[in-house]
PDB file of C-alpha atoms in Angstrom:
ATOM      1  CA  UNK A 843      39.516  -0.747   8.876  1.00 70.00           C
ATOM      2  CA  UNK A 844      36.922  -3.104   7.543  1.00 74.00           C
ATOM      3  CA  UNK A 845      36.414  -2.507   3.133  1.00 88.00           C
ATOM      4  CA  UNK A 846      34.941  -3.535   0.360  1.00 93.00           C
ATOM      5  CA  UNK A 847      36.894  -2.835  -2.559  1.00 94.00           C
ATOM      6  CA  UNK A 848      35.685  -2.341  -6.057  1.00 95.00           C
ATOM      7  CA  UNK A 849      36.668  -0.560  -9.310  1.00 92.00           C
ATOM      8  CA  UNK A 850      34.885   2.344  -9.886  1.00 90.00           C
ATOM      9  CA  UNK A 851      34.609   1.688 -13.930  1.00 89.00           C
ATOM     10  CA  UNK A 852      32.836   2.473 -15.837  1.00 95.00           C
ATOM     11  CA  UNK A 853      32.923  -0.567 -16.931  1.00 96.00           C
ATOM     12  CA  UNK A 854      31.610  -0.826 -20.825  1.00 97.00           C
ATOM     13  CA  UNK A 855      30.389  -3.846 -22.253  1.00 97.00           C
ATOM     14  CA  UNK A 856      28.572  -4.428 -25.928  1.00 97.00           C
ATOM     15  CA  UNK A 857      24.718  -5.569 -25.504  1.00 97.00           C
ATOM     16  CA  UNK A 858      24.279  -9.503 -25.328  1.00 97.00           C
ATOM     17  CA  UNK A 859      28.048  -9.805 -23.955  1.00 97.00           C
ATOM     18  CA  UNK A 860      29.027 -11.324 -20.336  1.00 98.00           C
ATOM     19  CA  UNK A 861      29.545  -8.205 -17.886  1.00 97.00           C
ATOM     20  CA  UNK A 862      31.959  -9.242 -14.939  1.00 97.00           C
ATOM     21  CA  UNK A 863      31.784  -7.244 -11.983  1.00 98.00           C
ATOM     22  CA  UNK A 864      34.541  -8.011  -9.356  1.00 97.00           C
ATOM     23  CA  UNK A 865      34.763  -7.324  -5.939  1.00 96.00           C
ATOM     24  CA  UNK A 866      37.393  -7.754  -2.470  1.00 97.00           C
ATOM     25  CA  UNK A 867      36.953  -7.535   0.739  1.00 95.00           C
ATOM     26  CA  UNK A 868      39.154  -7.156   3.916  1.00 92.00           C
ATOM     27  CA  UNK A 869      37.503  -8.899   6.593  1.00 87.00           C
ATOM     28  CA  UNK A 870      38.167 -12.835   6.852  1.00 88.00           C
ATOM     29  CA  UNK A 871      35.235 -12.942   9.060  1.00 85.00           C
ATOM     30  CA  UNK A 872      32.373 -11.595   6.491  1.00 87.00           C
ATOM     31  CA  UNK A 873      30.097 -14.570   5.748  1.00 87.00           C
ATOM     32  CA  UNK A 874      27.596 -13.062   3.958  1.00 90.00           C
ATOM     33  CA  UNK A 875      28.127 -10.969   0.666  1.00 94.00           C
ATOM     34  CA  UNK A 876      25.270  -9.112  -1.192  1.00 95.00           C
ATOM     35  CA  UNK A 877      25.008  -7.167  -4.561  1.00 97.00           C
ATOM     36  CA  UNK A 878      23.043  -4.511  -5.062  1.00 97.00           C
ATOM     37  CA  UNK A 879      21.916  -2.206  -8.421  1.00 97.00           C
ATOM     38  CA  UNK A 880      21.621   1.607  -8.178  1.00 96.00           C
ATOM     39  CA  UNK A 881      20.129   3.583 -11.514  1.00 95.00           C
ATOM     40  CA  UNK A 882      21.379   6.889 -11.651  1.00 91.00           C
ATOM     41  CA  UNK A 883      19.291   9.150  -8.968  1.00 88.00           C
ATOM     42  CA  UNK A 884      17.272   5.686  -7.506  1.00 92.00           C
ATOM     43  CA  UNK A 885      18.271   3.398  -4.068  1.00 94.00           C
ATOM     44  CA  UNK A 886      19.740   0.536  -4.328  1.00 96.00           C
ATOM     45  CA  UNK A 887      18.195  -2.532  -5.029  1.00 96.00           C
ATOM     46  CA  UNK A 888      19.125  -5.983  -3.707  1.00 95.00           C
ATOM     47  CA  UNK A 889      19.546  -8.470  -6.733  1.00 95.00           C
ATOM     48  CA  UNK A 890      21.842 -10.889  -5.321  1.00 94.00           C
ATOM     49  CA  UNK A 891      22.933 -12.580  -1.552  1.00 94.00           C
ATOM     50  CA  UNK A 892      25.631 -15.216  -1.446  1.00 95.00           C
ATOM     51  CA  UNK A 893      27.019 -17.231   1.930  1.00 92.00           C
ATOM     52  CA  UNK A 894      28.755 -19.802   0.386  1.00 93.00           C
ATOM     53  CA  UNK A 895      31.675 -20.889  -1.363  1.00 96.00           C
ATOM     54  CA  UNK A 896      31.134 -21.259  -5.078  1.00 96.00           C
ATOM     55  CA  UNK A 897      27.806 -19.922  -7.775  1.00 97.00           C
ATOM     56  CA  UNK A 898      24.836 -18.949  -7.092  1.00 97.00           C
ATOM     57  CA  UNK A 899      22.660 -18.774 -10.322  1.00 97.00           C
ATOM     58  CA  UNK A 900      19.603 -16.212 -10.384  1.00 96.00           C
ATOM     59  CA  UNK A 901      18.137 -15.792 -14.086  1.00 96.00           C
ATOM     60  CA  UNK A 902      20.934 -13.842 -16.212  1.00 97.00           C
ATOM     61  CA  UNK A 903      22.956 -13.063 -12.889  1.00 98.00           C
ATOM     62  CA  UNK A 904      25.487 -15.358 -11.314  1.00 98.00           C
ATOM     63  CA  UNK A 905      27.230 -14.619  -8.323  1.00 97.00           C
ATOM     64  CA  UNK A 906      30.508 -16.113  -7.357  1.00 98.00           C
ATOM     65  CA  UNK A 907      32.045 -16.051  -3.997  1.00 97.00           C
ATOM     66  CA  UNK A 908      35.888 -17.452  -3.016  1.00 97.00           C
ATOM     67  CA  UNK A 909      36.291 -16.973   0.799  1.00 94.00           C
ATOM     68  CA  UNK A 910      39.518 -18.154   0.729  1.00 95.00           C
ATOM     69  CA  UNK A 911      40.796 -15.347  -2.107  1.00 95.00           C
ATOM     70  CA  UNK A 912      38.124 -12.654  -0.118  1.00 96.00           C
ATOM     71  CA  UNK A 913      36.632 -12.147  -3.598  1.00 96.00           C
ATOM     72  CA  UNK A 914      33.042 -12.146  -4.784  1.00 97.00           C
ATOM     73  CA  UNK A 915      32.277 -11.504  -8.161  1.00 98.00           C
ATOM     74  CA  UNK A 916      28.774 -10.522  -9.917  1.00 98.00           C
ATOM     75  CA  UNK A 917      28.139 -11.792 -13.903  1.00 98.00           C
ATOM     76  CA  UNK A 918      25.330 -10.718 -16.205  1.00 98.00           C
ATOM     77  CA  UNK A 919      24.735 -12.770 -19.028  1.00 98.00           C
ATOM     78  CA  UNK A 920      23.242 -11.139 -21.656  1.00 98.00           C
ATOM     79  CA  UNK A 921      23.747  -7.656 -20.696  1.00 97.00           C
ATOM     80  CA  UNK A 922      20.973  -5.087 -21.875  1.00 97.00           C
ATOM     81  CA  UNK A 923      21.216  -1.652 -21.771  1.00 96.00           C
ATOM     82  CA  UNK A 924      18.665  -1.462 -18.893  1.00 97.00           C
ATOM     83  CA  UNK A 925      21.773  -3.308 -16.970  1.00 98.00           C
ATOM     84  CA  UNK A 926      22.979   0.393 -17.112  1.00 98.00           C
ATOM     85  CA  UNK A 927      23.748   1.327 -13.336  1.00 97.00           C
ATOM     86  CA  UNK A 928      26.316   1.438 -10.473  1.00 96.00           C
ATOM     87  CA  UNK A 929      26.696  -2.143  -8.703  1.00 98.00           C
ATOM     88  CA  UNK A 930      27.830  -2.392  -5.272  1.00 96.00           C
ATOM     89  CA  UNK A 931      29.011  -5.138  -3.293  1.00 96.00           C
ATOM     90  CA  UNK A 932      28.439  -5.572   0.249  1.00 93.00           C
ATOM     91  CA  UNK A 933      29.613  -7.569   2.854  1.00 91.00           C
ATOM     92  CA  UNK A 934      28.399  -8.447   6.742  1.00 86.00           C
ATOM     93  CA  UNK A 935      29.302 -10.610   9.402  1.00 78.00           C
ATOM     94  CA  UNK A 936      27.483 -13.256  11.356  1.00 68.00           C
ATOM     95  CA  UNK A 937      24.353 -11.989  12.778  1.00 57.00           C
ATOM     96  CA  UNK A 938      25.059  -9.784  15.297  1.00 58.00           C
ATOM     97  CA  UNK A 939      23.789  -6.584  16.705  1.00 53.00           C
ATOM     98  CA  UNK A 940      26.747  -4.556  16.361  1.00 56.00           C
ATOM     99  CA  UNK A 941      27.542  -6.149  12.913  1.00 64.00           C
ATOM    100  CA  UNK A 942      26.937  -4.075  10.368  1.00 74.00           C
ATOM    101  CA  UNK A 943      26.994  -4.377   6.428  1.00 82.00           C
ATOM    102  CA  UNK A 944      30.025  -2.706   4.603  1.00 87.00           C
ATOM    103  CA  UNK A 945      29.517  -1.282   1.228  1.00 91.00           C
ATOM    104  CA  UNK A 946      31.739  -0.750  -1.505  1.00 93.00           C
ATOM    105  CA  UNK A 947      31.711   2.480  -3.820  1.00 92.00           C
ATOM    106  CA  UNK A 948      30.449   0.542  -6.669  1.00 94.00           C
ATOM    107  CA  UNK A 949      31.250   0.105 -10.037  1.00 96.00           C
ATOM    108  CA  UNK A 950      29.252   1.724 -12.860  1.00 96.00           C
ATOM    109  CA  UNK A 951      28.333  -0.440 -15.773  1.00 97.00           C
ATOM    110  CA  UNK A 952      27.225   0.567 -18.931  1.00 97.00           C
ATOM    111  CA  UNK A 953      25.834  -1.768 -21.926  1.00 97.00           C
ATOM    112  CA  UNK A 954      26.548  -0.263 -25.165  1.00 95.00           C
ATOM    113  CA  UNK A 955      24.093  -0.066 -27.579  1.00 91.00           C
TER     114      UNK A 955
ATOM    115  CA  UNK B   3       2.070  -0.015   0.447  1.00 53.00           C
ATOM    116  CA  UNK B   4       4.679  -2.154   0.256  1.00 70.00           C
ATOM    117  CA  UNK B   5       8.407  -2.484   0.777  1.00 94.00           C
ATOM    118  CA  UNK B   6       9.705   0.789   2.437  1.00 97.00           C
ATOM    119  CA  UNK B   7       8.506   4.337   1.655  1.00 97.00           C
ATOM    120  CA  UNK B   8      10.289   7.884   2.657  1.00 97.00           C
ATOM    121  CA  UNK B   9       8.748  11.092   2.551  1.00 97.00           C
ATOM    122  CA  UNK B  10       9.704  13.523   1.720  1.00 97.00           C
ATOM    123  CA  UNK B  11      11.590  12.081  -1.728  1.00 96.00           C
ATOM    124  CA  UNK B  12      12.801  16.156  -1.939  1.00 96.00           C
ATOM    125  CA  UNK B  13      13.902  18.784   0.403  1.00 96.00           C
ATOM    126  CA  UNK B  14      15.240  22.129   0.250  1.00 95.00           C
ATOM    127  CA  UNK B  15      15.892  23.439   3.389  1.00 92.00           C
ATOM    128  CA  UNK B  16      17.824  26.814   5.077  1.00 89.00           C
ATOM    129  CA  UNK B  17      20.562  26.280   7.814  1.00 88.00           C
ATOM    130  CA  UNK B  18      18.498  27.212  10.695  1.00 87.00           C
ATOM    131  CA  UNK B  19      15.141  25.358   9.338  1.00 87.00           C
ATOM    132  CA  UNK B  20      14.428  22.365  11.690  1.00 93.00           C
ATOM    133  CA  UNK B  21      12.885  19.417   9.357  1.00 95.00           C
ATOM    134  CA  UNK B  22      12.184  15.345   9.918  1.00 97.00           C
ATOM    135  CA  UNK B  23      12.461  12.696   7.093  1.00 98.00           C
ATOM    136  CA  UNK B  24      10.426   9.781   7.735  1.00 98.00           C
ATOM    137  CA  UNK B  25      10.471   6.053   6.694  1.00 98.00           C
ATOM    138  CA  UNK B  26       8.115   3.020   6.981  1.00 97.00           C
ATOM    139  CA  UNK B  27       8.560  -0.135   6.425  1.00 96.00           C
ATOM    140  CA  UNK B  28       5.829  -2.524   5.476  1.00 95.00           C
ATOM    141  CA  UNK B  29       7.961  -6.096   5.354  1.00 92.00           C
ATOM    142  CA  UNK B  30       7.641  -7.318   9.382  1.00 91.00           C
ATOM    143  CA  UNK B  31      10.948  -6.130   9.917  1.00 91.00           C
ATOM    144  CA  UNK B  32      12.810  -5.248  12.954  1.00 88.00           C
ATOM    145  CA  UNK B  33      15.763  -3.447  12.667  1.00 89.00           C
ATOM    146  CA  UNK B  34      16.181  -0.346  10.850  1.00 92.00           C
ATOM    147  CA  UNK B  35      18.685   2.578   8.984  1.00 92.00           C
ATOM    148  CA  UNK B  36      19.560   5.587   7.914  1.00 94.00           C
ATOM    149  CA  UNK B  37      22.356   5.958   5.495  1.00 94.00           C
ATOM    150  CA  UNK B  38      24.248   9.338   3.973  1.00 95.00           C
ATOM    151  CA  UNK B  39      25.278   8.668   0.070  1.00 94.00           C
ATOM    152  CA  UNK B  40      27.014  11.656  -1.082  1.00 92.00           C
ATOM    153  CA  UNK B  41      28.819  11.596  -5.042  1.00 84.00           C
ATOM    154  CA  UNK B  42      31.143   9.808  -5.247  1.00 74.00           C
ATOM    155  CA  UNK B  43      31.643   8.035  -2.203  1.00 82.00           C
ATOM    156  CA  UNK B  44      30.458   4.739  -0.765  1.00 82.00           C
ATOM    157  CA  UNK B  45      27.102   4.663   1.707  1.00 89.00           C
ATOM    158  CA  UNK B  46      27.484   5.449   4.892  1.00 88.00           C
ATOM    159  CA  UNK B  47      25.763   4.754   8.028  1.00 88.00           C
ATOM    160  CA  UNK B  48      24.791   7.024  10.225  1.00 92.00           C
ATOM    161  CA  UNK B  49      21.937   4.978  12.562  1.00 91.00           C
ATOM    162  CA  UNK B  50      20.615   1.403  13.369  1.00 88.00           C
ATOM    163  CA  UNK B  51      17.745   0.660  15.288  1.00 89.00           C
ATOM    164  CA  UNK B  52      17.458  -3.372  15.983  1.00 83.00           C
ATOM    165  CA  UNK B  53      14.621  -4.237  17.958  1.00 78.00           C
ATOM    166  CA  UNK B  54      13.728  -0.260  18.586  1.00 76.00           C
ATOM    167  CA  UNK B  55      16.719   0.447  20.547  1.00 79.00           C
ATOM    168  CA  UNK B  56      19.317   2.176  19.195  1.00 79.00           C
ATOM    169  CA  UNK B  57      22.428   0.212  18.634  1.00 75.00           C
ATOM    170  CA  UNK B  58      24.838   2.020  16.172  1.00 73.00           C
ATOM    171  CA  UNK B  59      25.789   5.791  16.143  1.00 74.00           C
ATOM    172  CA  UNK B  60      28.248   6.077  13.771  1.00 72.00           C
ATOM    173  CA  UNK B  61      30.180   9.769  15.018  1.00 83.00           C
ATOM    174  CA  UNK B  62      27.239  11.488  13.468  1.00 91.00           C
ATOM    175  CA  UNK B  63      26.835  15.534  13.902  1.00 93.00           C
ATOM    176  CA  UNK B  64      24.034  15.941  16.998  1.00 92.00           C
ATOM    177  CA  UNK B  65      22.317  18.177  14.455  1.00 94.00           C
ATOM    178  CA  UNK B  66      21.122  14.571  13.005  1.00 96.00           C
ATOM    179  CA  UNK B  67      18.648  13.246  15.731  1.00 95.00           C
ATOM    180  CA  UNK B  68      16.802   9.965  14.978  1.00 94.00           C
ATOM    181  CA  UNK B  69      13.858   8.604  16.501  1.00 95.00           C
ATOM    182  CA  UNK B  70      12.638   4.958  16.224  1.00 94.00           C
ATOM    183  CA  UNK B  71       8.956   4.548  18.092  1.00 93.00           C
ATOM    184  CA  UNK B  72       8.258   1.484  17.006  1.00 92.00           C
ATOM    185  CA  UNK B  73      10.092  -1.522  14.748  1.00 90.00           C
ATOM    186  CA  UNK B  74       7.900   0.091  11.319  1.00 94.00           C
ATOM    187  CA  UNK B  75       8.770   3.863  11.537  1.00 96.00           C
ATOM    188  CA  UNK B  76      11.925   5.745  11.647  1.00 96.00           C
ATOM    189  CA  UNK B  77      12.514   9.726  11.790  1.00 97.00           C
ATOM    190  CA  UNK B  78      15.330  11.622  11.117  1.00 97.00           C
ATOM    191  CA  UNK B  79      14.938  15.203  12.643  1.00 97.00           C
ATOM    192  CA  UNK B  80      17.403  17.737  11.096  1.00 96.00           C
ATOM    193  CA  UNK B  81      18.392  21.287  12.793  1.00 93.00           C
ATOM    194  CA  UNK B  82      20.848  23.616  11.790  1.00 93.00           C
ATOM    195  CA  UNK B  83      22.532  21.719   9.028  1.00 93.00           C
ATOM    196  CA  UNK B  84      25.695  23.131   6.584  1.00 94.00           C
ATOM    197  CA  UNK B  85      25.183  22.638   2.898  1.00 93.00           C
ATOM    198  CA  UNK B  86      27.924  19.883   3.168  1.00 93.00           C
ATOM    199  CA  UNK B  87      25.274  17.824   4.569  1.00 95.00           C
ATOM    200  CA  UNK B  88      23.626  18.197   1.112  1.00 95.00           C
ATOM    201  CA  UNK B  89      22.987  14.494   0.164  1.00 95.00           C
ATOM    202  CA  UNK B  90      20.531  11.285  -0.497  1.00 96.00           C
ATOM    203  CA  UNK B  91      19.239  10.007   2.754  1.00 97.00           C
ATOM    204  CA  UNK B  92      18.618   6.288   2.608  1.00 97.00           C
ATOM    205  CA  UNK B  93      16.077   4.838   5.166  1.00 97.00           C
ATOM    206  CA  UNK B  94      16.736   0.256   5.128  1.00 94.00           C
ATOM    207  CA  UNK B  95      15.270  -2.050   7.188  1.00 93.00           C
ATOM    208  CA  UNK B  96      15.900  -6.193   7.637  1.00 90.00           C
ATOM    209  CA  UNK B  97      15.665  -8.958   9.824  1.00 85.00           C
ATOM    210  CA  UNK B  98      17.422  -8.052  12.876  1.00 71.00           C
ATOM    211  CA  UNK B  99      17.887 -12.132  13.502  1.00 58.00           C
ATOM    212  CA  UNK B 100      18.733 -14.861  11.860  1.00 52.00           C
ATOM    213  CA  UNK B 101      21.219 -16.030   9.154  1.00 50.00           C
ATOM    214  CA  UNK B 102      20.626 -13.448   6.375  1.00 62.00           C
ATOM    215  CA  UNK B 103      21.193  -9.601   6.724  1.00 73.00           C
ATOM    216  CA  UNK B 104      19.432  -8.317   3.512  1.00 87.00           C
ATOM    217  CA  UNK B 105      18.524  -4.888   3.767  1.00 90.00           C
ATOM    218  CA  UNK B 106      15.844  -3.302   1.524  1.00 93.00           C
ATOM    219  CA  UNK B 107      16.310   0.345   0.790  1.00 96.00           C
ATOM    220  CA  UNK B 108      13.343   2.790   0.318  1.00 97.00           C
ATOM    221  CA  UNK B 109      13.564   5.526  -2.266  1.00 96.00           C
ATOM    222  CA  UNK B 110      15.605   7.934  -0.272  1.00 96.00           C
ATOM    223  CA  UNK B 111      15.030  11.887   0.518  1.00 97.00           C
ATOM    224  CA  UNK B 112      17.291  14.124  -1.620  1.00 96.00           C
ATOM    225  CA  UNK B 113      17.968  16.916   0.950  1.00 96.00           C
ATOM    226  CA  UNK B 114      19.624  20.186  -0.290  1.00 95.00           C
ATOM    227  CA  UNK B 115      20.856  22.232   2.237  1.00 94.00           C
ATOM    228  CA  UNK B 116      20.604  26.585   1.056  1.00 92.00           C
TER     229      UNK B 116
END
């Protein structure tokens, strides 16, 4: 059984602080790993795609991705409360037709105040 | 419009009402979803439609019938559901090619079941 692992949280961290969100996945053969933010009672909403080893930088988010530890991990940098919201992690295969994208349950963040 | 839109955002329906949710995407996709979240547990995917034909049917109830016509719309037609089926219906669509797989969600349907 293919998963994506993540701790459920919530996950509290003061306003301006680094928020770490961490995520595992079973499948050596994912390649491409996405995170996505869901506010309470709203879809979810892509903020983040990484394929490769190492960081990707985007604005106050920085997404991290070790294939060989099957672990892909989401910071915020200065974390405002409007970073309030469940984060999921998601990952997919090469492109294929019966490949599909496995989510995780997410982890809910909340910025205090 | 842009991105992908659902209608209806709410429904409350009876157990023997027959009812469709409907998506559109606007971003020259062609392949295209429809995912169950219920609380507390992760998404789950009930159809895919790549390319208009139906390739994933993930042991979903026949009371859930899909239609794709076309590589911009996507129905869900509902009969006879249980109130366990109570839940946010997610319509995505992405590229059904190529080296990304990013899927963009549309606002989902909450669907109460009476």
């Amino acid at each position: 059984q293919k998963e994506v692992e993540q701790n459920s949280g919530p996950l509290s961290v003061p306003e301006g602080a680094i928020a770490s969100l961490n995520c595992t996945y079973s499948d050596r053969g994912s390649q491409s790993f996405f995170w996505y933010r869901q506010y309470s009672g709203k879809s979810p909403e892509l903020i983040m795609s990484i394929y490769s080893n190492g960081d990707k930088e985007d604005g106050r988010f920085t997404a991290q991705l070790n294939k060989a530890s099957q672990y892909v991990s989401l910071l915020i940098r200065d974390s405002q409360p409007s970073d309030s919201a469940t984060y999921l992690c998601a990952s997919q295969r090469p492109m294929n037709r019966d490949d599909k994208i496995i989510f995780g349950k997410g982890t809910r963040l909340h910025i205090l105040p | 419009e842009t991105g992908v839109t659902q209608t209806p955002r709410h429904l409350v329906m009876g157990m023997t009402n027959k009812k469709s949710l409907k998506c559109e995407q606007h971003l020259g996709h062609n392949a295209m979803y429809w995912y169950k979240q219920s609380a507390k547990k992760p998404l789950e995917l009930m159809f895919v439609y790549s390319l208009e034909e139906r390739v994933e049917n993930n042991s979903v109830p026949s009371r859930f019938s899909p239609e794709c016509p076309n590589s911009s719309h996507l129905f869900l037609h509902l009969h006879t559901l249980q109130p366990e089926d109570s839940a946010l219906y997610l319509c995505a669509s992405s590229q059904a090619q190529g080296a990304a797989y990013e899927q963009y969600f549309g606002p989902g349907t909450r669907l109460t079941v009476t």
